[in-house]
Amino acid sequence: MCGIVAYTGMREAYPIIIKGLERLEYRGYDSAGIALQNGDLHVYKKKGKVADLKESLKNVNLEGNVGIGHTRWATHGEPNDRNAHPHYSANQNLVIIHNGIIENYSAIKQDLESKGYAFTSDTDSEVLVTFIEDIQKNTQTPLEEAVRLALQRVVGAYAIVVMSRDTPHMLVAARKGSPLVIGVGKNKDEYFLASDATPIVEYTNEVIYLDDLEIAIIKNNQLVIQHLDSTIKTPYIQTLTLALEAIEKGGFEHFMLKEIYEQPKSVADALRGRISSLEGRLHLGGMLEYINRLVTADRIMILGCGTSWHAGLVGEYLFEELARVPVEVEYASEFRYRNPIIRENDVVICISQSGETADTLAAIELAKQKGAVIFGICNVVGSSIARATHAGAYIHAGPEIGVASTKAFTGQLAILTMTALLVAYRKGTINESDYRRILAELETIPQKIEQCLKLNAETEKIASVFKNAHNFLYLGRGYNFPVALEGALKLKEISYIHAEGYPAAEMKHGPIALIDEEMPVVFIATKDSSYEKIISNIQEVKARKGRVIAIVTEGDTEIKKMADFTIEIPHTIEPLSPMLAVIPLQLLSYHIAIMRGCDVDRPRNLAKSVTVE
Ligand code: M6R
């Protein structure tokens, strides 16, 4: 995915755009660029981070009240100056910024080449802007009409903003499958466009979420929204609840660390107003209309990618144990390309922090076509997935900016636990006292996460011992098997150390061959129903000279005797243990990555949400 930002109004555009790009940099940081209207149309772009672009513009006149900017995560063409956005059309009359993928770009390109057009980059975006230029030339239509005609022939996903040298007070924006938010200035005489609300929030809290197949035309600071079929739409202005502090580092060195530390609050926010153990109350407003479909479901399918998929795996244990309903968890990216069987009484739950993951969105569309009722668990309010699902619950974690997902995971687990419990209670698969006991324990989780965070210094010491390891193994059983997967993913994505997560019992079926004195093995070995079994697994590793780091329950003495390092987390009941056990694993990967000099908030090759296939 990429980040796009644009401004038109009476202020200087450059400071707004460059700051906006810094805020959106989590979406991609291969290259950055801006285009400004200041007497003429100028494009400035550079490989690397936004800071590199800013540095290169130190002595450039950057005046102008209309402009667009882009921070790129490369899909077509390697990251370099040439492939950076904005892209000029062939005659340099138009410029475009684009997030998404034009799937039929190569057919369009061939057609344009046969007409004599030449291209300077390897991108699909340059093809699109040149296609618009060609249509404009051939049909003598205004820019907005040419954009509309071009988009009618485009296959793929896009959020675009186009500017023209000929109409310097005009921006034309459109979306399909990639997000685009329009901030409306207080006097409706200036507009801010961006991939999400973070570049907008300090100027206005009035926003319009552009819908798929809509075009926004802002001409002389007047906004018109049209459907791609050219019908006029009435803009629906919403009030942003996002606070500026939520998108700043607030004294932490990295967003990831800030977000790890926010978890006592973010989990409390996920639970707030939804549960009361005293009253035996569990209320998930956004699910109510369809809750009976979950209660009577013959099967639940949980879909997601990455960390959200790991949360889904915990969901499988929760729903099967508490609500006695069969669950299948699948990567959305696989589900969408199968011909999955969905029966009448099946229900699909989709999990996504960003609510924009292309594979998850496509899986939702497929499941919908097959008649499924779909619940969403998202963080970003108003995101595409939140809007595409029939019902759901937000995790209310606040913006997650670090590329490695942390607080979203614990928030997703909080929602999954509440949902499974609600279904179990309504189905009668749980008795009143167990129901209240789990609710009561859930209420203590934010405070127990707070205790886990006190393990930071201890975790940092362990990180210093293992920072140069080449491989790591993470092992857990039952509810903590997905935590092992999540711990391994955190480590590999930000420290670039190879790590694998396995169910501990699977170790003897292969991975045990890897164990020697060089191999750190992280066990999630809390006091639960598989405690004795995991002790045997630890012994198997020790017998082969592996080095054991064990996450154990406070007061554990047995594992302490055999592990090289132990990290003690507070006691909780088994279904809630992932919300605590993951905290030291997040901290461990953070510290190892920092000690290896890695950019934890912007790990190489990654982007925060993957809006491409
Ligand atoms: O926004 P989503 O939850 O749909 O994103 C899914 C994955 O792309 C995401 O969890 C990714 O794996 C993270 N980088 C993990 O830290």
Tab-separated table of N, CA and C in Angstrom, residues 429-553:
chain	number	residue	atom	x	y	z
A	429	THR	N	-24.224	-23.230	26.529
A	429	THR	CA	-23.097	-24.165	26.632
A	429	THR	C	-22.158	-23.783	27.779
A	430	ILE	N	-22.532	-22.744	28.498
A	430	ILE	CA	-21.721	-22.356	29.665
A	430	ILE	C	-22.701	-22.080	30.805
A	431	ASN	N	-22.316	-22.464	32.023
A	431	ASN	CA	-23.248	-22.183	33.125
A	431	ASN	C	-23.000	-20.784	33.676
A	432	GLU	N	-23.962	-20.291	34.423
A	432	GLU	CA	-23.933	-18.909	34.922
A	432	GLU	C	-22.639	-18.612	35.688
A	433	SER	N	-22.207	-19.567	36.517
A	433	SER	CA	-21.055	-19.207	37.356
A	433	SER	C	-19.764	-19.152	36.530
A	434	ASP	N	-19.621	-20.063	35.565
A	434	ASP	CA	-18.419	-19.997	34.712
A	434	ASP	C	-18.447	-18.726	33.860
A	435	TYR	N	-19.639	-18.403	33.397
A	435	TYR	CA	-19.818	-17.183	32.583
A	435	TYR	C	-19.366	-15.959	33.368
A	436	ARG	N	-19.845	-15.848	34.593
A	436	ARG	CA	-19.477	-14.676	35.413
A	436	ARG	C	-18.001	-14.713	35.802
A	437	ARG	N	-17.494	-15.931	35.998
A	437	ARG	CA	-16.080	-16.060	36.387
A	437	ARG	C	-15.175	-15.561	35.244
A	438	ILE	N	-15.536	-15.932	34.021
A	438	ILE	CA	-14.700	-15.489	32.883
A	438	ILE	C	-14.838	-13.976	32.693
A	439	LEU	N	-16.073	-13.482	32.839
A	439	LEU	CA	-16.260	-12.026	32.725
A	439	LEU	C	-15.400	-11.294	33.757
A	440	ALA	N	-15.429	-11.815	34.989
A	440	ALA	CA	-14.686	-11.160	36.074
A	440	ALA	C	-13.188	-11.183	35.775
A	441	GLU	N	-12.718	-12.309	35.250
A	441	GLU	CA	-11.284	-12.413	34.952
A	441	GLU	C	-10.922	-11.479	33.788
A	442	LEU	N	-11.835	-11.384	32.837
A	442	LEU	CA	-11.599	-10.490	31.694
A	442	LEU	C	-11.429	-9.047	32.183
A	443	GLU	N	-12.190	-8.683	33.171
A	443	GLU	CA	-12.087	-7.319	33.702
A	443	GLU	C	-10.716	-7.044	34.338
A	444	THR	N	-10.020	-8.097	34.744
A	444	THR	CA	-8.711	-7.871	35.390
A	444	THR	C	-7.567	-7.794	34.367
A	445	ILE	N	-7.869	-8.143	33.113
A	445	ILE	CA	-6.774	-8.270	32.130
A	445	ILE	C	-5.993	-6.957	31.918
A	446	PRO	N	-6.667	-5.799	31.787
A	446	PRO	CA	-5.869	-4.582	31.584
A	446	PRO	C	-4.834	-4.372	32.690
A	447	GLN	N	-5.249	-4.627	33.914
A	447	GLN	CA	-4.322	-4.411	35.030
A	447	GLN	C	-3.201	-5.476	35.006
A	448	LYS	N	-3.524	-6.677	34.576
A	448	LYS	CA	-2.488	-7.728	34.494
A	448	LYS	C	-1.515	-7.447	33.341
A	449	ILE	N	-2.037	-6.830	32.273
A	449	ILE	CA	-1.113	-6.435	31.185
A	449	ILE	C	-0.135	-5.384	31.727
A	450	GLU	N	-0.668	-4.484	32.529
A	450	GLU	CA	0.178	-3.460	33.178
A	450	GLU	C	1.323	-4.144	33.936
A	451	GLN	N	1.013	-5.215	34.654
A	451	GLN	CA	2.061	-5.954	35.380
A	451	GLN	C	3.069	-6.567	34.407
A	452	CYS	N	2.558	-7.075	33.291
A	452	CYS	CA	3.471	-7.690	32.292
A	452	CYS	C	4.457	-6.652	31.762
A	453	LEU	N	4.000	-5.414	31.643
A	453	LEU	CA	4.875	-4.373	31.101
A	453	LEU	C	6.039	-4.066	32.037
A	454	LYS	N	5.861	-4.412	33.307
A	454	LYS	CA	6.965	-4.201	34.261
A	454	LYS	C	8.122	-5.152	33.976
A	455	LEU	N	7.896	-6.110	33.081
A	455	LEU	CA	8.955	-7.076	32.742
A	455	LEU	C	9.890	-6.527	31.668
A	456	ASN	N	9.680	-5.264	31.309
A	456	ASN	CA	10.438	-4.689	30.204
A	456	ASN	C	11.956	-4.796	30.397
A	457	ALA	N	12.446	-4.386	31.583
A	457	ALA	CA	13.900	-4.363	31.794
A	457	ALA	C	14.474	-5.781	31.721
A	458	GLU	N	13.753	-6.702	32.325
A	458	GLU	CA	14.177	-8.110	32.323
A	458	GLU	C	14.226	-8.651	30.881
A	459	THR	N	13.217	-8.290	30.122
A	459	THR	CA	13.149	-8.760	28.729
A	459	THR	C	14.308	-8.168	27.924
A	460	GLU	N	14.626	-6.914	28.223
A	460	GLU	CA	15.721	-6.252	27.513
A	460	GLU	C	17.041	-6.993	27.773
A	461	LYS	N	17.224	-7.448	29.020
A	461	LYS	CA	18.464	-8.193	29.333
A	461	LYS	C	18.530	-9.485	28.529
A	462	ILE	N	17.404	-10.169	28.459
A	462	ILE	CA	17.400	-11.431	27.697
A	462	ILE	C	17.670	-11.136	26.217
A	463	ALA	N	17.105	-10.027	25.746
A	463	ALA	CA	17.329	-9.640	24.343
A	463	ALA	C	18.818	-9.463	24.081
A	464	SER	N	19.528	-8.876	25.060
A	464	SER	CA	20.958	-8.619	24.820
A	464	SER	C	21.739	-9.937	24.709
A	465	VAL	N	21.251	-10.983	25.350
A	465	VAL	CA	21.947	-12.275	25.252
A	465	VAL	C	21.744	-12.896	23.865
A	466	PHE	N	20.542	-12.708	23.309
A	466	PHE	CA	20.197	-13.444	22.080
A	466	PHE	C	20.170	-12.587	20.822
A	467	LYS	N	20.597	-11.346	20.926
A	467	LYS	CA	20.433	-10.429	19.793
A	467	LYS	C	21.151	-10.879	18.519
A	468	ASN	N	22.181	-11.706	18.668
A	468	ASN	CA	22.903	-12.122	17.460
A	468	ASN	C	22.517	-13.508	16.949
A	469	ALA	N	21.480	-14.068	17.558
A	469	ALA	CA	21.057	-15.411	17.109
A	469	ALA	C	20.624	-15.340	15.643
A	470	HIS	N	20.781	-16.457	14.935
A	470	HIS	CA	20.359	-16.482	13.526
A	470	HIS	C	18.966	-17.058	13.368
A	471	ASN	N	18.548	-17.853	14.358
A	471	ASN	CA	17.239	-18.510	14.294
A	471	ASN	C	16.618	-18.516	15.677
A	472	PHE	N	15.325	-18.599	15.727
A	472	PHE	CA	14.593	-18.745	16.987
A	472	PHE	C	13.460	-19.734	16.745
A	473	LEU	N	13.139	-20.498	17.787
A	473	LEU	CA	11.956	-21.343	17.732
A	473	LEU	C	11.014	-20.886	18.833
A	474	TYR	N	9.721	-20.787	18.520
A	474	TYR	CA	8.718	-20.418	19.524
A	474	TYR	C	7.744	-21.575	19.644
A	475	LEU	N	7.556	-22.070	20.851
A	475	LEU	CA	6.683	-23.228	21.035
A	475	LEU	C	5.624	-22.956	22.088
A	476	GLY	N	4.407	-23.392	21.806
A	476	GLY	CA	3.319	-23.269	22.777
A	476	GLY	C	2.285	-24.336	22.473
A	477	ARG	N	1.396	-24.578	23.417
A	477	ARG	CA	0.348	-25.579	23.182
A	477	ARG	C	-1.010	-24.940	23.427
A	478	GLY	N	-2.044	-25.516	22.816
A	478	GLY	CA	-3.411	-25.050	23.055
A	478	GLY	C	-3.538	-23.570	22.726
A	479	TYR	N	-4.158	-22.840	23.628
A	479	TYR	CA	-4.362	-21.402	23.412
A	479	TYR	C	-3.052	-20.671	23.130
A	480	ASN	N	-1.961	-21.219	23.619
A	480	ASN	CA	-0.685	-20.507	23.453
A	480	ASN	C	0.095	-20.911	22.202
A	481	PHE	N	-0.459	-21.838	21.430
A	481	PHE	CA	0.190	-22.128	20.140
A	481	PHE	C	0.111	-20.902	19.206
A	482	PRO	N	-1.072	-20.258	19.059
A	482	PRO	CA	-1.082	-19.039	18.226
A	482	PRO	C	-0.166	-17.938	18.766
A	483	VAL	N	0.040	-17.927	20.081
A	483	VAL	CA	0.943	-16.915	20.661
A	483	VAL	C	2.379	-17.195	20.201
A	484	ALA	N	2.714	-18.484	20.088
A	484	ALA	CA	4.050	-18.846	19.589
A	484	ALA	C	4.210	-18.333	18.151
A	485	LEU	N	3.172	-18.507	17.346
A	485	LEU	CA	3.234	-18.016	15.960
A	485	LEU	C	3.395	-16.501	15.944
A	486	GLU	N	2.658	-15.838	16.814
A	486	GLU	CA	2.690	-14.377	16.846
A	486	GLU	C	4.062	-13.882	17.322
A	487	GLY	N	4.619	-14.555	18.337
A	487	GLY	CA	5.955	-14.169	18.830
A	487	GLY	C	6.985	-14.285	17.712
A	488	ALA	N	6.890	-15.383	16.946
A	488	ALA	CA	7.860	-15.607	15.856
A	488	ALA	C	7.683	-14.553	14.760
A	489	LEU	N	6.426	-14.224	14.440
A	489	LEU	CA	6.184	-13.213	13.396
A	489	LEU	C	6.746	-11.857	13.826
A	490	LYS	N	6.518	-11.496	15.100
A	490	LYS	CA	7.023	-10.194	15.585
A	490	LYS	C	8.531	-10.136	15.412
A	491	LEU	N	9.205	-11.234	15.802
A	491	LEU	CA	10.664	-11.200	15.737
A	491	LEU	C	11.147	-11.100	14.295
A	492	LYS	N	10.573	-11.930	13.408
A	492	LYS	CA	11.125	-11.908	12.047
A	492	LYS	C	10.834	-10.598	11.337
A	493	GLU	N	9.646	-10.027	11.562
A	493	GLU	CA	9.340	-8.846	10.750
A	493	GLU	C	10.130	-7.605	11.166
A	494	ILE	N	10.518	-7.511	12.437
A	494	ILE	CA	11.238	-6.277	12.786
A	494	ILE	C	12.735	-6.458	13.030
A	495	SER	N	13.178	-7.716	13.291
A	495	SER	CA	14.622	-7.873	13.545
A	495	SER	C	15.306	-8.615	12.402
A	496	TYR	N	14.499	-9.188	11.481
A	496	TYR	CA	14.991	-9.965	10.345
A	496	TYR	C	15.722	-11.244	10.784
A	497	ILE	N	15.436	-11.692	11.999
A	497	ILE	CA	15.964	-12.996	12.422
A	497	ILE	C	14.937	-14.048	12.015
A	498	HIS	N	15.417	-15.137	11.463
A	498	HIS	CA	14.492	-16.194	11.082
A	498	HIS	C	13.893	-16.826	12.347
A	499	ALA	N	12.584	-16.934	12.380
A	499	ALA	CA	11.921	-17.510	13.559
A	499	ALA	C	10.731	-18.335	13.106
A	500	GLU	N	10.499	-19.430	13.818
A	500	GLU	CA	9.360	-20.304	13.494
A	500	GLU	C	8.527	-20.507	14.747
A	501	GLY	N	7.237	-20.533	14.584
A	501	GLY	CA	6.352	-20.887	15.685
A	501	GLY	C	5.771	-22.262	15.423
A	502	TYR	N	5.676	-23.087	16.445
A	502	TYR	CA	5.137	-24.449	16.297
A	502	TYR	C	4.296	-24.812	17.506
A	503	PRO	N	3.356	-25.737	17.333
A	503	PRO	CA	2.772	-26.330	18.532
A	503	PRO	C	3.884	-27.164	19.183
A	504	ALA	N	4.081	-27.031	20.478
A	504	ALA	CA	5.246	-27.664	21.115
A	504	ALA	C	5.307	-29.167	20.823
A	505	ALA	N	4.132	-29.802	20.721
A	505	ALA	CA	4.139	-31.251	20.519
A	505	ALA	C	4.603	-31.631	19.117
A	506	GLU	N	4.567	-30.717	18.205
A	506	GLU	CA	4.997	-30.980	16.827
A	506	GLU	C	6.516	-30.976	16.689
A	507	MET	N	7.185	-30.434	17.707
A	507	MET	CA	8.638	-30.284	17.622
A	507	MET	C	9.315	-31.609	17.262
A	508	LYS	N	8.828	-32.681	17.911
A	508	LYS	CA	9.498	-33.964	17.676
A	508	LYS	C	9.237	-34.530	16.279
A	509	HIS	N	8.342	-33.896	15.541
A	509	HIS	CA	8.068	-34.376	14.179
A	509	HIS	C	8.942	-33.665	13.142
A	510	GLY	N	9.942	-33.005	13.552
A	510	GLY	CA	10.809	-32.345	12.570
A	510	GLY	C	11.714	-31.273	13.162
A	511	PRO	N	11.132	-30.199	13.693
A	511	PRO	CA	11.973	-29.069	14.127
A	511	PRO	C	13.026	-29.432	15.174
A	512	ILE	N	12.823	-30.511	15.888
A	512	ILE	CA	13.795	-30.890	16.923
A	512	ILE	C	15.185	-31.102	16.302
A	513	ALA	N	15.199	-31.422	15.013
A	513	ALA	CA	16.489	-31.619	14.335
A	513	ALA	C	17.319	-30.335	14.327
A	514	LEU	N	16.662	-29.200	14.474
A	514	LEU	CA	17.379	-27.916	14.429
A	514	LEU	C	18.061	-27.580	15.749
A	515	ILE	N	17.692	-28.297	16.792
A	515	ILE	CA	18.121	-27.843	18.120
A	515	ILE	C	19.566	-28.212	18.430
A	516	ASP	N	20.330	-27.186	18.762
A	516	ASP	CA	21.684	-27.366	19.285
A	516	ASP	C	21.958	-26.183	20.208
A	517	GLU	N	23.178	-26.035	20.660
A	517	GLU	CA	23.471	-24.979	21.653
A	517	GLU	C	23.298	-23.564	21.100
A	518	GLU	N	23.149	-23.460	19.769
A	518	GLU	CA	22.979	-22.143	19.130
A	518	GLU	C	21.512	-21.716	19.049
A	519	MET	N	20.609	-22.650	19.357
A	519	MET	CA	19.202	-22.369	19.053
A	519	MET	C	18.401	-21.922	20.282
A	520	PRO	N	18.024	-20.621	20.329
A	520	PRO	CA	17.130	-20.206	21.402
A	520	PRO	C	15.705	-20.707	21.142
A	521	VAL	N	15.100	-21.278	22.168
A	521	VAL	CA	13.728	-21.772	22.042
A	521	VAL	C	12.872	-21.059	23.081
A	522	VAL	N	11.871	-20.339	22.603
A	522	VAL	CA	10.985	-19.615	23.514
A	522	VAL	C	9.763	-20.497	23.759
A	523	PHE	N	9.574	-20.888	25.005
A	523	PHE	CA	8.389	-21.681	25.360
A	523	PHE	C	7.359	-20.788	26.031
A	524	ILE	N	6.111	-20.922	25.621
A	524	ILE	CA	5.045	-20.282	26.386
A	524	ILE	C	4.522	-21.405	27.266
A	525	ALA	N	4.901	-21.345	28.525
A	525	ALA	CA	4.724	-22.504	29.413
A	525	ALA	C	3.981	-22.103	30.685
A	526	THR	N	2.836	-21.481	30.494
A	526	THR	CA	2.065	-21.030	31.656
A	526	THR	C	1.370	-22.226	32.320
A	527	LYS	N	0.939	-22.023	33.573
A	527	LYS	CA	0.316	-23.149	34.311
A	527	LYS	C	-1.094	-23.361	33.793
A	528	ASP	N	-1.228	-24.296	32.859
A	528	ASP	CA	-2.557	-24.578	32.312
A	528	ASP	C	-2.676	-26.070	32.072
A	529	SER	N	-3.668	-26.476	31.298
A	529	SER	CA	-3.933	-27.910	31.162
A	529	SER	C	-2.798	-28.667	30.459
A	530	SER	N	-1.912	-27.958	29.747
A	530	SER	CA	-0.825	-28.709	29.102
A	530	SER	C	0.527	-28.489	29.784
A	531	TYR	N	0.464	-27.993	31.008
A	531	TYR	CA	1.701	-27.652	31.732
A	531	TYR	C	2.679	-28.835	31.794
A	532	GLU	N	2.170	-30.006	32.224
A	532	GLU	CA	3.069	-31.163	32.378
A	532	GLU	C	3.690	-31.535	31.032
A	533	LYS	N	2.867	-31.437	30.001
A	533	LYS	CA	3.347	-31.843	28.664
A	533	LYS	C	4.428	-30.873	28.175
A	534	ILE	N	4.231	-29.611	28.467
A	534	ILE	CA	5.209	-28.640	27.966
A	534	ILE	C	6.518	-28.771	28.743
A	535	ILE	N	6.425	-29.201	29.989
A	535	ILE	CA	7.659	-29.458	30.751
A	535	ILE	C	8.463	-30.557	30.039
A	536	SER	N	7.769	-31.579	29.567
A	536	SER	CA	8.491	-32.648	28.846
A	536	SER	C	9.147	-32.077	27.594
A	537	ASN	N	8.435	-31.191	26.906
A	537	ASN	CA	9.008	-30.582	25.696
A	537	ASN	C	10.257	-29.754	26.041
A	538	ILE	N	10.207	-29.060	27.164
A	538	ILE	CA	11.381	-28.260	27.568
A	538	ILE	C	12.564	-29.202	27.835
A	539	GLN	N	12.246	-30.327	28.495
A	539	GLN	CA	13.336	-31.272	28.776
A	539	GLN	C	13.944	-31.825	27.489
A	540	GLU	N	13.074	-32.045	26.507
A	540	GLU	CA	13.581	-32.561	25.222
A	540	GLU	C	14.553	-31.559	24.587
A	541	VAL	N	14.246	-30.282	24.730
A	541	VAL	CA	15.129	-29.252	24.166
A	541	VAL	C	16.416	-29.179	24.978
A	542	LYS	N	16.287	-29.195	26.289
A	542	LYS	CA	17.487	-29.100	27.145
A	542	LYS	C	18.417	-30.294	26.890
A	543	ALA	N	17.801	-31.480	26.685
A	543	ALA	CA	18.619	-32.678	26.456
A	543	ALA	C	19.469	-32.534	25.197
A	544	ARG	N	19.034	-31.634	24.305
A	544	ARG	CA	19.795	-31.435	23.061
A	544	ARG	C	20.552	-30.111	23.076
A	545	LYS	N	20.720	-29.578	24.271
A	545	LYS	CA	21.544	-28.382	24.533
A	545	LYS	C	20.948	-27.083	23.988
A	546	GLY	N	19.652	-27.112	23.657
A	546	GLY	CA	18.996	-25.875	23.223
A	546	GLY	C	18.918	-24.898	24.388
A	547	ARG	N	18.777	-23.612	24.071
A	547	ARG	CA	18.727	-22.590	25.141
A	547	ARG	C	17.277	-22.149	25.299
A	548	VAL	N	16.775	-22.291	26.521
A	548	VAL	CA	15.342	-22.107	26.732
A	548	VAL	C	15.020	-20.792	27.432
A	549	ILE	N	14.112	-20.044	26.798
A	549	ILE	CA	13.528	-18.857	27.425
A	549	ILE	C	12.064	-19.240	27.652
A	550	ALA	N	11.623	-19.237	28.902
A	550	ALA	CA	10.246	-19.697	29.153
A	550	ALA	C	9.391	-18.581	29.739
A	551	ILE	N	8.211	-18.415	29.153
A	551	ILE	CA	7.213	-17.504	29.712
A	551	ILE	C	6.387	-18.369	30.666
A	552	VAL	N	6.465	-18.076	31.944
A	552	VAL	CA	5.816	-18.946	32.935
A	552	VAL	C	4.862	-18.127	33.801
A	553	THR	N	4.043	-18.859	34.561
A	553	THR	CA	3.119	-18.188	35.473
A	553	THR	C	3.874	-17.812	36.754
